[in-house]
Coordinates of N, CA and C in Angstrom, one line a residue:
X424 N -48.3 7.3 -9.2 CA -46.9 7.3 -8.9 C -46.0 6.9 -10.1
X425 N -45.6 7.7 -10.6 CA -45.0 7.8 -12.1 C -43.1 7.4 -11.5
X426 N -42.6 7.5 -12.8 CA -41.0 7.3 -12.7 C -40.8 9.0 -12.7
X427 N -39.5 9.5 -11.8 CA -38.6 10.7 -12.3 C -38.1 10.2 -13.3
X428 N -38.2 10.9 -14.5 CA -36.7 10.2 -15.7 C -35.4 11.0 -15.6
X429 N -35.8 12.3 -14.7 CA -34.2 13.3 -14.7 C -32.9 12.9 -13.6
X430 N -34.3 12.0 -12.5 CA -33.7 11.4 -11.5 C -33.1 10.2 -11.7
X431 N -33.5 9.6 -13.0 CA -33.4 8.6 -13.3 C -32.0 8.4 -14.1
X432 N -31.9 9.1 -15.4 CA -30.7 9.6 -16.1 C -29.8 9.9 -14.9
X433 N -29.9 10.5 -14.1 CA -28.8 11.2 -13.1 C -28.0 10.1 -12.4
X434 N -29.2 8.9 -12.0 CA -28.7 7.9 -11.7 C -27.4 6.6 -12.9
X435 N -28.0 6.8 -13.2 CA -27.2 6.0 -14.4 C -26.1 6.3 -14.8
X436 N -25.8 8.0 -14.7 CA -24.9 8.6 -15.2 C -23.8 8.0 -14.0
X437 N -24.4 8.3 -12.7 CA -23.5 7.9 -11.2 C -23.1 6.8 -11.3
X438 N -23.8 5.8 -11.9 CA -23.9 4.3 -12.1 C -23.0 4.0 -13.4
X439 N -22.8 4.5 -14.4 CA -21.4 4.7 -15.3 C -20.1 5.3 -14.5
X440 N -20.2 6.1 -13.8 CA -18.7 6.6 -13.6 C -18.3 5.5 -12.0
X441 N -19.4 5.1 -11.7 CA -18.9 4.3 -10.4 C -18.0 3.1 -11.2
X442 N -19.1 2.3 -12.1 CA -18.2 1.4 -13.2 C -16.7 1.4 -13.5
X443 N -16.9 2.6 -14.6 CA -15.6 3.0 -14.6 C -14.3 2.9 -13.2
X444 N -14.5 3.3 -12.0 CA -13.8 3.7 -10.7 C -13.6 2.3 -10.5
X445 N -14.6 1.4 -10.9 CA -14.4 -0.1 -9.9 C -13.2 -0.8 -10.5
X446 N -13.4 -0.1 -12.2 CA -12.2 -1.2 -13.3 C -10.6 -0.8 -12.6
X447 N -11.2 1.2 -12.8 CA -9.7 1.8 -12.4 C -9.3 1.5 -11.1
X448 N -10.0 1.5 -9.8 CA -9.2 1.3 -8.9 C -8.7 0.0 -8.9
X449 N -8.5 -1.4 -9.3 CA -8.1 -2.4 -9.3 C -6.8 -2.1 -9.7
X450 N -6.9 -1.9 -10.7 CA -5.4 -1.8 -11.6 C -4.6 -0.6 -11.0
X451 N -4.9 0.7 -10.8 CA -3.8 1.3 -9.8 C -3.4 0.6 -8.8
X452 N -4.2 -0.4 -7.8 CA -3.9 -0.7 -6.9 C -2.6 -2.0 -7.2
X453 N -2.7 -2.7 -8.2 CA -2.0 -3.8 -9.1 C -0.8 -3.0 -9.4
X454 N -1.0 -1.9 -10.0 CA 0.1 -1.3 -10.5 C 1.2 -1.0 -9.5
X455 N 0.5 -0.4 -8.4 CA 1.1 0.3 -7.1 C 2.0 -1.2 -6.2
X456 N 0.9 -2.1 -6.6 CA 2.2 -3.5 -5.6 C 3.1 -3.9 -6.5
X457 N 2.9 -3.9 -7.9 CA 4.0 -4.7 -8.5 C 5.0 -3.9 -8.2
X458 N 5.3 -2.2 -8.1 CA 6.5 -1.4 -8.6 C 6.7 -1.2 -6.6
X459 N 6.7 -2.2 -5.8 CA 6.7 -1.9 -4.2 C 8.3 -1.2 -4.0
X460 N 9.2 -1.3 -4.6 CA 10.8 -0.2 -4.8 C 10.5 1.0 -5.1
X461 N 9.7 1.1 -5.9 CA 9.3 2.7 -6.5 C 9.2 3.4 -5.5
X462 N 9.7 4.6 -5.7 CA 9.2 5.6 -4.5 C 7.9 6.5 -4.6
X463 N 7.3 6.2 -6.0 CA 6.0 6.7 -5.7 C 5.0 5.1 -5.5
X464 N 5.5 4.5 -4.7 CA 4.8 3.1 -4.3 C 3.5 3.9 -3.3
X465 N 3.9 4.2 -2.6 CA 3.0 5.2 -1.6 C 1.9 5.8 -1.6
X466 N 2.2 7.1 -2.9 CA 1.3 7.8 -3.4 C 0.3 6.9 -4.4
X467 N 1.1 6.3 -5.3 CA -0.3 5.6 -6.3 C -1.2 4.5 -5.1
X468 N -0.4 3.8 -4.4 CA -1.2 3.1 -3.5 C -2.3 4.1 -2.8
X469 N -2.4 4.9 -2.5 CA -3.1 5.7 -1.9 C -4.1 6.4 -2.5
X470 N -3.6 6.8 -4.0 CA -4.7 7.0 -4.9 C -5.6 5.7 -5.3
X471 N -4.9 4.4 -5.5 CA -5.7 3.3 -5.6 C -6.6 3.0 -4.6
X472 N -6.5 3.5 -3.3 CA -7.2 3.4 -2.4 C -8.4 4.3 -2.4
X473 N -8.3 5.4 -2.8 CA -9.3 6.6 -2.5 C -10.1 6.0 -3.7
X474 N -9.8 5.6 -4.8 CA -10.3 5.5 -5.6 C -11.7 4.7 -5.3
X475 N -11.0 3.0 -4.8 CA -11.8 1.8 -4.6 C -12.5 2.4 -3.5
X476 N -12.8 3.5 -2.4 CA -13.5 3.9 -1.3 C -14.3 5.0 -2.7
X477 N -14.0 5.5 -3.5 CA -15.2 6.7 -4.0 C -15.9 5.5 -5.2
X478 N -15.6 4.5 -5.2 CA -16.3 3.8 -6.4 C -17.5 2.9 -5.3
X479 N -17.4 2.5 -4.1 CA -18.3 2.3 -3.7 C -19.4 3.6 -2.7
X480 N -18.8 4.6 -2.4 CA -19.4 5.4 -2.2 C -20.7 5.7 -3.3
X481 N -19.9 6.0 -4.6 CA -21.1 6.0 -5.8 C -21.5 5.6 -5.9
X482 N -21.4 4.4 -5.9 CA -22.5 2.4 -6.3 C -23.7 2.9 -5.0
X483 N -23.5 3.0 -3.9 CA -24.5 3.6 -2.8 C -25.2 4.7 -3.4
X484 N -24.8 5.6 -3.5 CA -25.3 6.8 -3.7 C -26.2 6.6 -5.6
X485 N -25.8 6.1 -6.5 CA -26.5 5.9 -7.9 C -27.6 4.7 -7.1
X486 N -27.3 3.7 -6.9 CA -28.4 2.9 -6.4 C -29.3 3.5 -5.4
X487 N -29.5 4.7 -4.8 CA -30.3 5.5 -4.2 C -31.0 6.2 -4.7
X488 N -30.2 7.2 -5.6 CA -31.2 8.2 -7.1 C -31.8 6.8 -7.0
X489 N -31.3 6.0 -8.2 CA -32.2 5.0 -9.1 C -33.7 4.5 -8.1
X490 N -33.6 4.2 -7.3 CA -34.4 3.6 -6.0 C -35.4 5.1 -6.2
X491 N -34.9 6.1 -5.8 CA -35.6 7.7 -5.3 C -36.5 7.7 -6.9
X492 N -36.0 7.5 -7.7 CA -36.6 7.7 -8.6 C -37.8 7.0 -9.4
X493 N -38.0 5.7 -8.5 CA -38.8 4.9 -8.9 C -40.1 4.8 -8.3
X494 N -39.5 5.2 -6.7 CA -40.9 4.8 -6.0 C -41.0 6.1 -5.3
X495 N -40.0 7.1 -5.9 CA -40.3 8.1 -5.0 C -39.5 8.6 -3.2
X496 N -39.4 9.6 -3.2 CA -38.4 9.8 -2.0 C -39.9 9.5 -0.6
X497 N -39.2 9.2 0.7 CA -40.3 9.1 1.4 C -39.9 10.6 2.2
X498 N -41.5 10.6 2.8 CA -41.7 12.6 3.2 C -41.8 12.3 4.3

């Protein structure tokens, strides 16, 4: 029972851009309450939102590759 390394790389890559999502969604969502007058208060709040919901979607989903890749998917 060896490692996938393509499954493996694939994971990490998921596991970099989720990172990334976790930094950015905080700060749009920061950005979106300080400016609450703005009329695009709304929309960036909403993009801040989708964001912080696709950054843990990926954290699930890379820690699955990475998992699939170590011990194998089950049949």
């Amino acid at each position: 029972m060896g490692t996938d390394k393509t499954l493996l790389v694939k994971g990490v890559k998921y596991l970099f851009v989720t990172a990334l999502t976790m930094f950015l969604a905080p700060v749009v969502i920061y950005q979106a309450f300080k400016n609450e007058g703005h009329p695009w208060y709304i929309p960036v709040l909403i993009v801040g939102l989708l964001l912080a919901t696709v950054a843990i979607v990926l954290g699930f989903y890379a820690v699955k590759l990475m998992v699939d890749s170590l011990f194998g998917k089950k049949k």
